[in-house]
mmCIF file of C-alpha atoms and ligand atoms in Angstrom:
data_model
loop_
_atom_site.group_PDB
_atom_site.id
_atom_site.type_symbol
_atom_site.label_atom_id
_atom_site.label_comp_id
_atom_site.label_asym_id
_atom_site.label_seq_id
_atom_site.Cartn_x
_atom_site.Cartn_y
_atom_site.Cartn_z
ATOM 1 C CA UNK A 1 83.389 268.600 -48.922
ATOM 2 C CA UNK A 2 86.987 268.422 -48.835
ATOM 3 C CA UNK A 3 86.774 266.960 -45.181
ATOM 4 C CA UNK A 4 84.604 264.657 -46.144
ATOM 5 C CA UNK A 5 86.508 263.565 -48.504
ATOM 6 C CA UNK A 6 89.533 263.431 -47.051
ATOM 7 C CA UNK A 7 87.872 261.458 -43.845
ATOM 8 C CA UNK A 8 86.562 258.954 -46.263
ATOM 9 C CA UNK A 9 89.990 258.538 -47.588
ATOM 10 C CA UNK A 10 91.479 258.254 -43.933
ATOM 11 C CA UNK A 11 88.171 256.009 -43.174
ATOM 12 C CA UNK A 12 88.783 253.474 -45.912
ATOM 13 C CA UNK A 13 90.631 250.164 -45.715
ATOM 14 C CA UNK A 14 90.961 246.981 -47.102
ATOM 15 C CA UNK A 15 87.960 245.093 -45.222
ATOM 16 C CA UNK A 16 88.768 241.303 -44.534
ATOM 17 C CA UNK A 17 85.393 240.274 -43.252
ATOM 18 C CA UNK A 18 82.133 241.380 -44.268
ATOM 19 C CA UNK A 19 78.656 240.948 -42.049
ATOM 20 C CA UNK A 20 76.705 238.701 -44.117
ATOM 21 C CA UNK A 21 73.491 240.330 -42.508
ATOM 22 C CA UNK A 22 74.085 243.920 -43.216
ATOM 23 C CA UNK A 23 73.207 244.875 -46.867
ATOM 24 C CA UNK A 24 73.930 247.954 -48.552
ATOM 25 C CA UNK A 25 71.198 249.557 -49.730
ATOM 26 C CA UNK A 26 70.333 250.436 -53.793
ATOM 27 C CA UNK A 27 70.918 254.378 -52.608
ATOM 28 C CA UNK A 28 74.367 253.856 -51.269
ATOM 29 C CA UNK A 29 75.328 250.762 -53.843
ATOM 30 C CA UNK A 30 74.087 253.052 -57.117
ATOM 31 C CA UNK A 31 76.260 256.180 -55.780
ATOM 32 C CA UNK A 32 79.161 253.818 -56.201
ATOM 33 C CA UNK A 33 78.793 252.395 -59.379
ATOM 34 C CA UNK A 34 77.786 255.955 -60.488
ATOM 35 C CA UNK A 35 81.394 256.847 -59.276
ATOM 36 C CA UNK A 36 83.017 254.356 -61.855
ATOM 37 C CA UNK A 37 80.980 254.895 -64.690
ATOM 38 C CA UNK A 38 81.740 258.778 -64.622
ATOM 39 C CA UNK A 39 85.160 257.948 -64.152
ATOM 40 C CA UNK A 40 87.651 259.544 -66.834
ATOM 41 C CA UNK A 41 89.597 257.442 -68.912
ATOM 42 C CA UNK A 42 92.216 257.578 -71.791
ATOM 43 C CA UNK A 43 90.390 259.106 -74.917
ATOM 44 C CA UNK A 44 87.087 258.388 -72.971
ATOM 45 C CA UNK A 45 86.641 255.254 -74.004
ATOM 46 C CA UNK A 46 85.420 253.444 -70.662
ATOM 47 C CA UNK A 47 86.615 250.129 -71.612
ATOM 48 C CA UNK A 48 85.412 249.105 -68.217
ATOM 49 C CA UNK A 49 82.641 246.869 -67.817
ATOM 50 C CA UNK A 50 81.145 245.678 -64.052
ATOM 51 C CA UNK A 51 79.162 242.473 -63.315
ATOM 52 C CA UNK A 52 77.764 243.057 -59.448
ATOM 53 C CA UNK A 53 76.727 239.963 -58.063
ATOM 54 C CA UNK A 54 74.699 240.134 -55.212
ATOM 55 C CA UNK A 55 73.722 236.132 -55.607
ATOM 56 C CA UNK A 56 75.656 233.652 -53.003
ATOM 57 C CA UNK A 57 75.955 230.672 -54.450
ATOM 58 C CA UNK A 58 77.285 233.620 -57.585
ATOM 59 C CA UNK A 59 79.677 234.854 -55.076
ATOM 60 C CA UNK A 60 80.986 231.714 -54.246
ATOM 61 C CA UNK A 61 81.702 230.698 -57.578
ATOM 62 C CA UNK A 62 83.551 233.380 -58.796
ATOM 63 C CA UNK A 63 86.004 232.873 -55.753
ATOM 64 C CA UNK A 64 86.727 229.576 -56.048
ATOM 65 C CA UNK A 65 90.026 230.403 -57.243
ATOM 66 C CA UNK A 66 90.910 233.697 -55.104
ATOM 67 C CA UNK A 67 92.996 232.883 -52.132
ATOM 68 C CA UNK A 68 92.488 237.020 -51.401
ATOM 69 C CA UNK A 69 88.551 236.958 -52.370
ATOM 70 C CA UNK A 70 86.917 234.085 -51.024
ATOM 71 C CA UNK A 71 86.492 235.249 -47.701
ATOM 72 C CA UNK A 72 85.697 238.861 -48.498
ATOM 73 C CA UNK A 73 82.831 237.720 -50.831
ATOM 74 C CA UNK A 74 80.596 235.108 -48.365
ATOM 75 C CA UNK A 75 79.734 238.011 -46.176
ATOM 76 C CA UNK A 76 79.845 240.563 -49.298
ATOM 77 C CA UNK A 77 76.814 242.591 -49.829
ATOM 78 C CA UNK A 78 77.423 243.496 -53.609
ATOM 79 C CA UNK A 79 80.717 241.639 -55.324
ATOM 80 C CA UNK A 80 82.251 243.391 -58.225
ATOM 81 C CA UNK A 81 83.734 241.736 -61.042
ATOM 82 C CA UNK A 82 85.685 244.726 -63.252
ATOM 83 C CA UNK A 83 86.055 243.109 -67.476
ATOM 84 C CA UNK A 84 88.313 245.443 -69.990
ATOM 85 C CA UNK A 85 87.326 245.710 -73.295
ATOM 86 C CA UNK A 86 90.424 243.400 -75.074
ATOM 87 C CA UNK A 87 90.075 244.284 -79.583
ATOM 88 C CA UNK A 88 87.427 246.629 -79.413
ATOM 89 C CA UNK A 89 89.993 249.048 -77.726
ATOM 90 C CA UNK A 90 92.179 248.736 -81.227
ATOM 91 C CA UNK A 91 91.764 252.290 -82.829
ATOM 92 C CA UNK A 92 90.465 250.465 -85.883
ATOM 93 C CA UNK A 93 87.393 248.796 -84.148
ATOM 94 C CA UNK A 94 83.776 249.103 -85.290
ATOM 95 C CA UNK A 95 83.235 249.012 -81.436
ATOM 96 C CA UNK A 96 85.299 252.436 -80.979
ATOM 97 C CA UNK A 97 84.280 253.877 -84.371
ATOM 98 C CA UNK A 98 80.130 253.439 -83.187
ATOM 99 C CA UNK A 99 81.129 254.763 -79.450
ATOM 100 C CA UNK A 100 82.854 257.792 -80.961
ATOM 101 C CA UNK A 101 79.186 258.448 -82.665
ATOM 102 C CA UNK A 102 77.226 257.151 -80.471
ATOM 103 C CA UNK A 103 78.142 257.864 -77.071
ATOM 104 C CA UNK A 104 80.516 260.712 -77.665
ATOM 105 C CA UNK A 105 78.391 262.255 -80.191
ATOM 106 C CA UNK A 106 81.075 263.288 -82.101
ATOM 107 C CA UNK A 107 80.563 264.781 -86.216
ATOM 108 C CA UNK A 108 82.253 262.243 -88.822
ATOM 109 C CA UNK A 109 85.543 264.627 -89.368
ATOM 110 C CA UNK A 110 86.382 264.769 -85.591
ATOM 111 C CA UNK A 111 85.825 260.816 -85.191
ATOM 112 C CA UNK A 112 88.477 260.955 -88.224
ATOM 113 C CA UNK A 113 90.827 263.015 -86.277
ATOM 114 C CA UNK A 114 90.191 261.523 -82.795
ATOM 115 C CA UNK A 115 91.213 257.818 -84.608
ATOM 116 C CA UNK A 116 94.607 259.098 -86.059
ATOM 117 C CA UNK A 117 95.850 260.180 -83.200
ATOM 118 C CA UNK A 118 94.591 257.551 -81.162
ATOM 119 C CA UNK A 119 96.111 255.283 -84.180
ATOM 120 C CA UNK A 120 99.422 257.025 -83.011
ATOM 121 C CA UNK A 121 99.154 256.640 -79.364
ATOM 122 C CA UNK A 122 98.498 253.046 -79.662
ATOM 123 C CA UNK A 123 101.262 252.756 -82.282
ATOM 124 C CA UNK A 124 104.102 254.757 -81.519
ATOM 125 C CA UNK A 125 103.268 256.977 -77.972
ATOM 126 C CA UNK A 126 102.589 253.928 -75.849
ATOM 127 C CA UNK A 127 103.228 250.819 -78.270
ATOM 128 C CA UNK A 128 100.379 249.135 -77.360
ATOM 129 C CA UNK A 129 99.379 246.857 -80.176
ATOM 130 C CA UNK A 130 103.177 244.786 -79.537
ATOM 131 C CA UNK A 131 100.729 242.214 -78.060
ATOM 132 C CA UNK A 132 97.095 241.454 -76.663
ATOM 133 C CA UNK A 133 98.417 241.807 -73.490
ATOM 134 C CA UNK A 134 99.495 245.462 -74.084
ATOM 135 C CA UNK A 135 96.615 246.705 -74.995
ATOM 136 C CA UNK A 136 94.578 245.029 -72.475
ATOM 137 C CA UNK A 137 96.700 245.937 -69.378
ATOM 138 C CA UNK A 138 96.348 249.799 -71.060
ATOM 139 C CA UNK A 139 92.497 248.789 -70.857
ATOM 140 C CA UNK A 140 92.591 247.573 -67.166
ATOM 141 C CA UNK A 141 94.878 250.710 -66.148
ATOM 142 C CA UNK A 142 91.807 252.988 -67.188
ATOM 143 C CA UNK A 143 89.422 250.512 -65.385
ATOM 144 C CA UNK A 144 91.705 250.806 -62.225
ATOM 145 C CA UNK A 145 90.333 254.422 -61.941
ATOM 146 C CA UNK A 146 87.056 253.331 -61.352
ATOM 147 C CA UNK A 147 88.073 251.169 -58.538
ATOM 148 C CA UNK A 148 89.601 253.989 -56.622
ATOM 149 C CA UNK A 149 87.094 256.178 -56.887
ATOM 150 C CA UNK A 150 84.040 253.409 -56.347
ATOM 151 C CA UNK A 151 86.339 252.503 -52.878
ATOM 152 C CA UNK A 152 86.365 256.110 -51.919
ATOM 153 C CA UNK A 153 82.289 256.719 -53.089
ATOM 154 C CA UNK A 154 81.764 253.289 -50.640
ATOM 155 C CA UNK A 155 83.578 254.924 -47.231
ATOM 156 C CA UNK A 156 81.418 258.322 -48.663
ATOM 157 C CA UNK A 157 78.391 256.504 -48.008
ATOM 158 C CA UNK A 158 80.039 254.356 -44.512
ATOM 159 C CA UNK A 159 80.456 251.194 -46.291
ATOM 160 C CA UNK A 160 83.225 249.135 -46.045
ATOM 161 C CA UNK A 161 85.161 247.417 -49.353
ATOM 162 C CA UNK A 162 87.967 245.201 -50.339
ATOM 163 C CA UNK A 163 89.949 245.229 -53.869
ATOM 164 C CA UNK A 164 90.742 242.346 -54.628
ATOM 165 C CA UNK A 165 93.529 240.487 -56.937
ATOM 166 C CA UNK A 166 93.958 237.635 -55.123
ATOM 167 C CA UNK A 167 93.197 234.838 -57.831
ATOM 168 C CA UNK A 168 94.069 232.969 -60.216
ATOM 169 C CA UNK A 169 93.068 234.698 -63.608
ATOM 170 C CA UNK A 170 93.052 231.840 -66.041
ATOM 171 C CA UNK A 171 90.691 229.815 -63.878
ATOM 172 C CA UNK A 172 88.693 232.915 -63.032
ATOM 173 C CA UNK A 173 88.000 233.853 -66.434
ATOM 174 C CA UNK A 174 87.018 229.870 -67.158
ATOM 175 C CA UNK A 175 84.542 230.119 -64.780
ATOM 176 C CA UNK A 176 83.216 233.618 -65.939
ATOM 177 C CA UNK A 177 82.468 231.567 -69.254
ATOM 178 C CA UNK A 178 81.056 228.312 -67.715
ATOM 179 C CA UNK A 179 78.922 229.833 -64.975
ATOM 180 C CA UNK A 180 78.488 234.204 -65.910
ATOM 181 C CA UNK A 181 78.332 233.228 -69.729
ATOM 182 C CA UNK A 182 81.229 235.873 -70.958
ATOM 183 C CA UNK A 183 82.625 236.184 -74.067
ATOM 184 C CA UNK A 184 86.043 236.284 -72.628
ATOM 185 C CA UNK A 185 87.544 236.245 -76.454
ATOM 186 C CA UNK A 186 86.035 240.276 -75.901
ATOM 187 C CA UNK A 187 86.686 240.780 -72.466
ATOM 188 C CA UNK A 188 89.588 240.308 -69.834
ATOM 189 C CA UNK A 189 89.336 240.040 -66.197
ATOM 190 C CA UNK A 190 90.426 242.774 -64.596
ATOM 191 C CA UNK A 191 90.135 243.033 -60.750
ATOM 192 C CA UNK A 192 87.512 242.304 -58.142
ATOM 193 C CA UNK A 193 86.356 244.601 -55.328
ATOM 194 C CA UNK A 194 84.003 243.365 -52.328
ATOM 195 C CA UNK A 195 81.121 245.317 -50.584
ATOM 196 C CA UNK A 196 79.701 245.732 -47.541
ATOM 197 C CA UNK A 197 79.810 246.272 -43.732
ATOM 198 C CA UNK A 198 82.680 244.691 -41.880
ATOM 199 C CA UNK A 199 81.803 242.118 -39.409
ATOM 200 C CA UNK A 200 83.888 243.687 -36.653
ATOM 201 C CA UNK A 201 84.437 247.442 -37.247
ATOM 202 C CA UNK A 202 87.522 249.009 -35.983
ATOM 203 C CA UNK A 203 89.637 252.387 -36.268
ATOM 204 C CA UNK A 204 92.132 250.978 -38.817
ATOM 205 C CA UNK A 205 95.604 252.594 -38.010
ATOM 206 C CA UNK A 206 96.799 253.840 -41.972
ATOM 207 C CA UNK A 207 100.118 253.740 -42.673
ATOM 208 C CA UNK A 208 101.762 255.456 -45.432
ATOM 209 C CA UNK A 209 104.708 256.720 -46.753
ATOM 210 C CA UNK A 210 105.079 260.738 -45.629
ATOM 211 C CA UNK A 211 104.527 263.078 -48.375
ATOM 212 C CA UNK A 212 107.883 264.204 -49.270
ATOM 213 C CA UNK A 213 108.790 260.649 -49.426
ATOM 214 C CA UNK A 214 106.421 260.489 -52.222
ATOM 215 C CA UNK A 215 106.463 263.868 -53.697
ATOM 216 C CA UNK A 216 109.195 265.375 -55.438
ATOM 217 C CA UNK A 217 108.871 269.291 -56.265
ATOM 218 C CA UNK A 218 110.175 271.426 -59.165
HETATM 219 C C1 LIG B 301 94.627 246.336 -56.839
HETATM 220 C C2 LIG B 301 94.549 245.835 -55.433
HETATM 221 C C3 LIG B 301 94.428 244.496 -55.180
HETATM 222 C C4 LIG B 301 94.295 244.008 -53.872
HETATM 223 N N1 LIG B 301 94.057 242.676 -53.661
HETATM 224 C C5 LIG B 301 93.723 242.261 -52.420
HETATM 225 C C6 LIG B 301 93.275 240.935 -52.198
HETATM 226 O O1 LIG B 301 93.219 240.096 -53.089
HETATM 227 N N2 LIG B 301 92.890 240.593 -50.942
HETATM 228 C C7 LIG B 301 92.932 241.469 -49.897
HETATM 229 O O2 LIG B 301 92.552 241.127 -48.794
HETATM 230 N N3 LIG B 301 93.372 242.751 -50.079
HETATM 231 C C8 LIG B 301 93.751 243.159 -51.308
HETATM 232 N N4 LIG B 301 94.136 244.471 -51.512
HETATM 233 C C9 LIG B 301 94.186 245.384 -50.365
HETATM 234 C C10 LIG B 301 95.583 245.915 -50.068
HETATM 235 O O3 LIG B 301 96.355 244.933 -49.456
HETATM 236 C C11 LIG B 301 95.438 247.180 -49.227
HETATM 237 O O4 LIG B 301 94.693 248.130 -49.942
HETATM 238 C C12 LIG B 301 96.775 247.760 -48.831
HETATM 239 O O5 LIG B 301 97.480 246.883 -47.996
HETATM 240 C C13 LIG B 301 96.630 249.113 -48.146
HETATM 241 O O6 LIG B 301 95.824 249.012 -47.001
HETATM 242 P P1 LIG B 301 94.442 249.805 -46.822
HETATM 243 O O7 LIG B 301 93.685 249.678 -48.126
HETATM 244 O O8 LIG B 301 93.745 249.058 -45.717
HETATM 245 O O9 LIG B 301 94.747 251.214 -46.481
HETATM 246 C C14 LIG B 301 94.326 244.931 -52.808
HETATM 247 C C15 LIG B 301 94.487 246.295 -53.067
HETATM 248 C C16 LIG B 301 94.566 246.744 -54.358
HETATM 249 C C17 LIG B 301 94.644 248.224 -54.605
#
């Protein structure tokens, strides 16, 4: 296991150009999503949501604006779109209040608890309620976990993947509203990630900082 899982983390790379032809199948593609939705996050509140878009005309039109996407997506098997959760992530949301209840199963007294110190955290700890865009980069760190390990689950499984950021946000989320009908007033655009086999496979030479350059030990 920890071979594997190493190799798969030795395997992976940033994939420029997928095989249009060569699909990943449900198997593989639902390991991977399974990856991000167990994937922790702050307070466990998964403020991650994933659109997977599988359509091409779907693919195309969610990269019209992504200089670092476009190309990754035509030959794409599954394209993932990662949204963040933007006000329901205030501690004082009905959103959070029903997923403490609801999803964490949690009594009434603990959800009490769990909201003043989240309160706290969001107030004073981290000072994320300064501005929307606080809290909703906070939301899109936690989201960011997901990505990792879904890139990771993919070279698991022999598939290939690209993250991508390469776009222009404002236009991107325009488009989620005209053409995925979003509420983007509730959600932010986060990142995208692309799927598949690459068209011309190749040992990718990794290169990376050595550990103690990374690493410092107390
Ligand atoms: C958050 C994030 C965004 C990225 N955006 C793009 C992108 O838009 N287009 C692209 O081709 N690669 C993108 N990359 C890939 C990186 O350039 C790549 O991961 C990095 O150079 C390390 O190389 P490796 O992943 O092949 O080991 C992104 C990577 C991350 C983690």
């Amino acid at each position: 296991m920890k071979k594997q899982f190493l190799e798969a983390m030795n395997t992976r790379y940033a994939c420029k150009e997928f095989d249009i032809e060569k699909k990943i199948s449900d198997e593989d593609f639902n390991f991977i999503l399974e990856t991000g939705r167990l994937s922790p996050s702050s307070f466990g509140f998964e403020p991650w949501q994933f659109l997977v878009i599988k359509d091409q005309q779907k693919k195309l039109d969610i990269t019209e604006f992504s200089w670092g996407g476009r190309d990754r997506a035509t030959g794409a098997s599954h394209f993932v779109v990662a949204l963040t959760r933007k006000g329901d992530m205030r501690h004082d949301s009905e959103y959070l209040n029903n997923f403490m209840r609801d999803v964490q199963k949690l009594p009434e007294n603990v959800i009490e608890m769990k909201t003043g110190f989240f309160k706290g955290f969001q107030e004073n700890d981290f000072k994320l309620l300064e501005n929307e865009k606080t809290l909703t980069d906070w939301a899109s760190k936690q989201a960011y976990i997901a990505l990792g390990n879904m890139l990771t689950a993919g070279a698991i499984v022999g598939a290939d993947s690209c993250p991508i950021e390469g776009f222009d946000k404002e236009k991107t989320e325009k488009v989620l509203v005209e053409k995925f009908d979003i509420d983007m007033g509730k959600f932010d655009l986060a990142y995208m990630a692309a799927f598949g086999y690459a068209k011309n496979p190749a040992k990718h030479e990794k290169t990376r900082r050595k550990l103690e350059d990374v690493v410092k030990f107390y």
